[in-house]
Tab-separated table of C-alpha atoms in Angstrom:
chain	number	residue	atom	x	y	z
A	1	MET	CA	100.663	118.554	54.816
A	2	LYS	CA	102.043	116.955	51.516
A	3	VAL	CA	99.468	114.958	49.669
A	4	LEU	CA	100.437	112.667	46.272
A	5	VAL	CA	97.691	111.931	44.019
A	6	VAL	CA	98.537	109.323	41.051
A	7	GLU	CA	95.965	108.788	38.688
A	8	ASP	CA	95.731	109.276	35.194
A	9	ASP	CA	92.506	110.766	34.714
A	10	VAL	CA	94.071	114.610	34.406
A	11	ASP	CA	90.198	116.280	35.355
A	12	LEU	CA	89.849	113.379	38.218
A	13	ALA	CA	93.605	114.291	39.786
A	14	SER	CA	92.561	117.841	38.923
A	15	GLN	CA	89.077	117.541	41.172
A	16	ILE	CA	91.044	115.356	44.307
A	17	GLY	CA	93.868	118.113	44.087
A	18	ALA	CA	90.860	120.409	44.614
A	19	ALA	CA	88.972	119.672	47.686
A	20	LEU	CA	92.346	118.755	48.911
A	21	GLU	CA	93.753	121.746	48.746
A	22	GLU	CA	90.535	123.307	49.731
A	23	ALA	CA	90.706	121.516	52.422
A	24	GLY	CA	93.995	122.617	53.819
A	25	TYR	CA	96.655	120.085	51.862
A	26	THR	CA	99.392	120.413	50.133
A	27	VAL	CA	99.058	118.290	46.560
A	28	GLU	CA	101.351	117.010	44.359
A	29	THR	CA	99.892	114.787	41.441
A	30	ALA	CA	101.318	112.422	39.418
A	31	HIS	CA	99.570	110.778	36.123
A	32	ASP	CA	101.442	107.705	35.198
A	33	GLY	CA	102.627	104.632	37.508
A	34	GLU	CA	106.334	105.476	37.331
A	35	THR	CA	105.919	109.492	37.611
A	36	GLY	CA	104.450	108.231	41.151
A	37	ASP	CA	106.680	105.863	42.402
A	38	PHE	CA	109.312	108.526	41.618
A	39	LEU	CA	107.822	111.191	43.630
A	40	GLY	CA	106.496	108.972	46.873
A	41	ALA	CA	110.488	107.797	46.765
A	42	THR	CA	111.399	111.725	46.454
A	43	GLU	CA	108.948	114.136	47.755
A	44	GLN	CA	108.148	113.849	51.555
A	45	VAL	CA	104.675	113.133	51.688
A	46	SER	CA	101.899	112.623	54.538
A	47	ALA	CA	100.196	110.380	52.368
A	48	ALA	CA	98.969	109.209	48.560
A	49	VAL	CA	95.267	108.886	46.824
A	50	LEU	CA	96.881	106.080	44.758
A	51	ASP	CA	94.359	104.577	41.093
A	52	LEU	CA	94.597	101.754	41.041
A	53	GLY	CA	94.247	101.376	37.135
A	54	LEU	CA	97.454	103.409	35.870
A	55	PRO	CA	99.477	103.029	32.745
A	56	GLY	CA	102.805	101.160	32.499
A	57	MET	CA	103.454	100.651	35.717
A	58	ASP	CA	100.191	99.635	37.722
A	59	GLY	CA	99.261	101.221	41.447
A	60	ILE	CA	99.421	97.657	42.933
A	61	ALA	CA	103.441	98.000	41.368
A	62	VAL	CA	103.578	100.909	42.762
A	63	LEU	CA	102.779	100.364	46.124
A	64	LYS	CA	104.619	97.325	46.385
A	65	SER	CA	108.037	99.500	44.968
A	66	TRP	CA	106.933	101.793	48.410
A	67	ARG	CA	106.329	99.651	51.073
A	68	ALA	CA	109.923	97.804	48.913
A	69	GLN	CA	111.590	101.121	50.075
A	70	GLY	CA	110.879	100.987	53.104
A	71	LEU	CA	107.786	103.848	53.076
A	72	GLY	CA	104.960	103.729	55.111
A	73	PHE	CA	102.811	106.772	54.549
A	74	PRO	CA	98.976	105.835	54.485
A	75	VAL	CA	97.871	105.312	51.074
A	76	LEU	CA	94.151	105.458	50.187
A	77	ILE	CA	93.650	103.450	46.377
A	78	LEU	CA	90.944	104.516	44.148
A	79	THR	CA	89.291	101.765	42.233
A	80	ALA	CA	86.392	100.103	40.688
A	81	ARG	CA	83.256	98.989	42.183
A	82	ASP	CA	83.598	95.638	40.878
A	83	ALA	CA	87.162	94.690	41.147
A	84	PHE	CA	87.209	93.048	44.485
A	85	ALA	CA	90.393	91.320	43.655
A	86	ASP	CA	91.679	94.467	42.885
A	87	LYS	CA	91.072	95.881	46.499
A	88	VAL	CA	92.806	92.117	48.161
A	89	ALA	CA	95.644	92.559	46.415
A	90	GLY	CA	95.597	96.246	47.540
A	91	PHE	CA	95.325	95.543	50.860
A	92	ARG	CA	97.915	93.066	50.751
A	93	ALA	CA	100.736	95.075	49.576
A	94	GLY	CA	99.743	98.131	51.488
A	95	ALA	CA	97.414	99.679	51.304
A	96	ASP	CA	95.639	101.185	54.110
A	97	ASP	CA	91.669	101.906	52.929
A	98	TYR	CA	90.346	101.709	49.814
A	99	VAL	CA	87.528	104.273	47.440
A	100	LEU	CA	85.018	103.132	44.898
A	101	LYS	CA	84.712	104.757	41.851
A	102	PRO	CA	82.869	106.655	41.727
A	103	PHE	CA	82.631	108.937	44.667
A	104	ARG	CA	82.015	112.218	46.266
A	105	MET	CA	85.437	113.774	47.027
A	106	GLU	CA	84.328	114.393	50.474
A	107	GLU	CA	84.481	110.956	51.154
A	108	VAL	CA	88.125	111.090	49.717
A	109	VAL	CA	88.993	114.065	51.824
A	110	LEU	CA	87.577	112.532	55.046
A	111	ARG	CA	88.733	108.773	54.689
A	112	LEU	CA	92.380	110.534	54.241
A	113	ALA	CA	92.274	112.695	57.428
A	114	ALA	CA	90.695	109.632	58.984
A	115	LEU	CA	93.944	108.292	57.708
A	116	LEU	CA	96.385	110.253	58.679
A	117	ARG	CA	94.629	110.934	62.449
A	118	ARG	CA	95.283	107.408	63.160
A	119	ALA	CA	98.813	107.322	61.082
A	120	ALA	CA	99.855	109.712	64.042
A	121	GLY	CA	98.195	108.306	67.062
A	122	HIS	CA	94.756	109.674	67.365
A	123	ALA	CA	92.004	108.332	67.301
A	124	SER	CA	88.972	111.580	67.255
A	125	PRO	CA	88.899	113.964	64.599
A	126	GLU	CA	89.246	116.778	66.606
A	127	ILE	CA	92.808	117.382	68.487
A	128	ALA	CA	92.826	119.476	71.599
A	129	ALA	CA	96.074	121.896	72.848
A	130	GLY	CA	93.735	122.825	76.029
A	131	SER	CA	91.523	125.165	74.458
A	132	LEU	CA	92.815	125.578	71.223
A	133	VAL	CA	90.850	122.787	69.157
A	134	PHE	CA	91.897	121.372	65.513
A	135	ASP	CA	89.288	119.482	63.776
A	136	THR	CA	91.987	117.286	61.161
A	137	ALA	CA	88.081	116.781	58.895
A	138	THR	CA	87.121	120.063	58.505
A	139	GLY	CA	90.287	122.115	58.926
A	140	LEU	CA	89.003	123.857	61.512
A	141	ALA	CA	90.303	125.457	64.321
A	142	THR	CA	88.734	127.090	67.386
A	143	LEU	CA	89.977	128.751	70.486
A	144	ASP	CA	88.151	128.530	73.387
A	145	GLY	CA	85.483	127.600	71.521
A	146	LEU	CA	84.682	130.659	68.948
A	147	PRO	CA	86.560	129.717	64.860
A	148	LEU	CA	90.057	131.110	63.823
A	149	LYS	CA	89.946	132.454	60.442
A	150	LEU	CA	92.706	131.127	59.158
A	151	THR	CA	94.653	131.456	55.791
A	152	ALA	CA	95.492	127.827	54.061
A	153	PHE	CA	99.120	128.019	54.850
A	154	GLU	CA	98.538	128.680	58.147
A	155	THR	CA	96.215	125.828	58.240
A	156	ARG	CA	98.314	123.680	56.830
A	157	ILE	CA	101.318	124.860	59.390
A	158	LEU	CA	98.523	124.576	62.714
A	159	ARG	CA	97.738	120.789	61.190
A	160	GLN	CA	101.441	119.430	61.228
A	161	LEU	CA	101.827	121.063	64.656
A	162	MET	CA	98.686	119.706	65.903
A	163	LEU	CA	99.166	116.035	64.709
A	164	ASN	CA	102.691	116.531	66.082
A	165	LEU	CA	101.536	117.914	69.016
A	166	GLY	CA	103.935	118.607	71.468
A	167	ARG	CA	107.289	117.168	69.675
A	168	PRO	CA	109.230	120.245	67.553
A	169	VAL	CA	108.531	120.106	63.761
A	170	SER	CA	111.404	121.375	61.546
A	171	ARG	CA	111.456	124.115	59.289
A	172	THR	CA	112.295	122.074	56.341
A	173	ASP	CA	109.930	119.632	57.689
A	174	LEU	CA	107.372	122.505	57.086
A	175	ALA	CA	108.496	123.626	54.211
A	176	GLU	CA	108.397	120.225	52.686
A	177	GLN	CA	104.525	119.852	53.806
A	178	LEU	CA	103.910	123.762	52.870
A	179	TYR	CA	105.134	123.816	49.033
A	180	ASP	CA	104.291	121.368	46.385
A	181	GLY	CA	107.963	120.083	44.135
A	182	GLU	CA	107.832	122.689	41.985
A	183	THR	CA	107.440	125.701	44.107
A	184	ASP	CA	110.694	127.255	45.567
A	185	ARG	CA	111.336	126.651	50.164
A	186	ASP	CA	111.410	129.857	51.487
A	187	PHE	CA	112.408	129.261	54.462
A	188	ARG	CA	112.333	132.792	55.527
A	189	SER	CA	108.508	132.832	54.860
A	190	ILE	CA	107.831	130.347	57.280
A	191	GLU	CA	109.137	132.356	60.434
A	192	VAL	CA	106.458	135.122	59.245
A	193	LEU	CA	103.826	132.695	59.324
A	194	ILE	CA	104.753	131.468	62.293
A	195	GLY	CA	104.704	134.851	63.655
A	196	ARG	CA	100.775	135.289	62.227
A	197	LEU	CA	99.520	131.917	63.590
A	198	ARG	CA	101.176	132.445	67.373
A	199	ARG	CA	99.614	135.971	66.744
A	200	LYS	CA	95.552	134.402	66.099
A	201	ILE	CA	96.423	131.154	68.453
A	202	GLY	CA	98.088	133.179	71.693
A	203	GLU	CA	101.706	133.713	71.432
A	204	GLY	CA	102.846	131.427	74.403
A	205	ARG	CA	101.899	128.518	72.442
A	206	ILE	CA	104.140	127.850	70.018
A	207	GLU	CA	107.233	127.284	71.827
A	208	THR	CA	110.767	128.022	68.871
A	209	ARG	CA	113.133	124.751	70.293
A	210	ARG	CA	116.850	126.186	68.738
A	211	GLY	CA	118.266	123.846	66.089
A	212	GLU	CA	114.812	121.591	66.104
A	213	GLY	CA	112.132	124.076	64.920
A	214	TRP	CA	108.978	124.598	66.378
A	215	ARG	CA	106.635	122.455	69.278
A	216	LEU	CA	103.266	123.214	69.612
A	217	LEU	CA	102.763	123.328	73.992
A	218	PRO	CA	99.955	120.037	74.564
A	219	GLY	CA	97.995	122.258	76.681
A	220	ASP	CA	97.017	126.331	77.619
A	221	PRO	CA	100.082	128.150	78.318
A	222	GLU	CA	100.553	129.729	81.941
């Protein structure tokens, strides 16, 4: 899944991005409000981490712009500990949750995972497709109780399929979630990754839907 990080502190943005990538997300980064506003509107992001104290176009203005354009992806705002008015303004503008600075990177990852899980209609951090279980908070997958060794790209695909359990996910949607804006979309590599994932989780679990993409079965294959 692709997460947009809008933070003017370059070092902090890099740290957040690294933590999210380690958790299995694809990350787009912007260091000012105008760029963040543009990327949120043009990239197919699943969620955003948005600092409120941005230069030029501030975070509240960015958030209002996204919501005015009908963009409903979850937004986690970053705000200073004593800026209560900013938190209120953020929620009124359409934020879904907030993290107070300074914070631990694990908190950002866990809160973001919770937002994405709720947006997909899942109450628990763990999503199960029969004996295949995926933990959206940690990015870890198990099959019959045993951990699966997945690459970062395989984890991203499985996360997207799990969050859309039982529904087809198109090749275009997977490409948008796998690659950042500076990477060419290689559709053939997605088919290779799907093939590798099938071999690890069981050939019959991922169904190919002609013209629609791929669908992860909600239960164990017969």
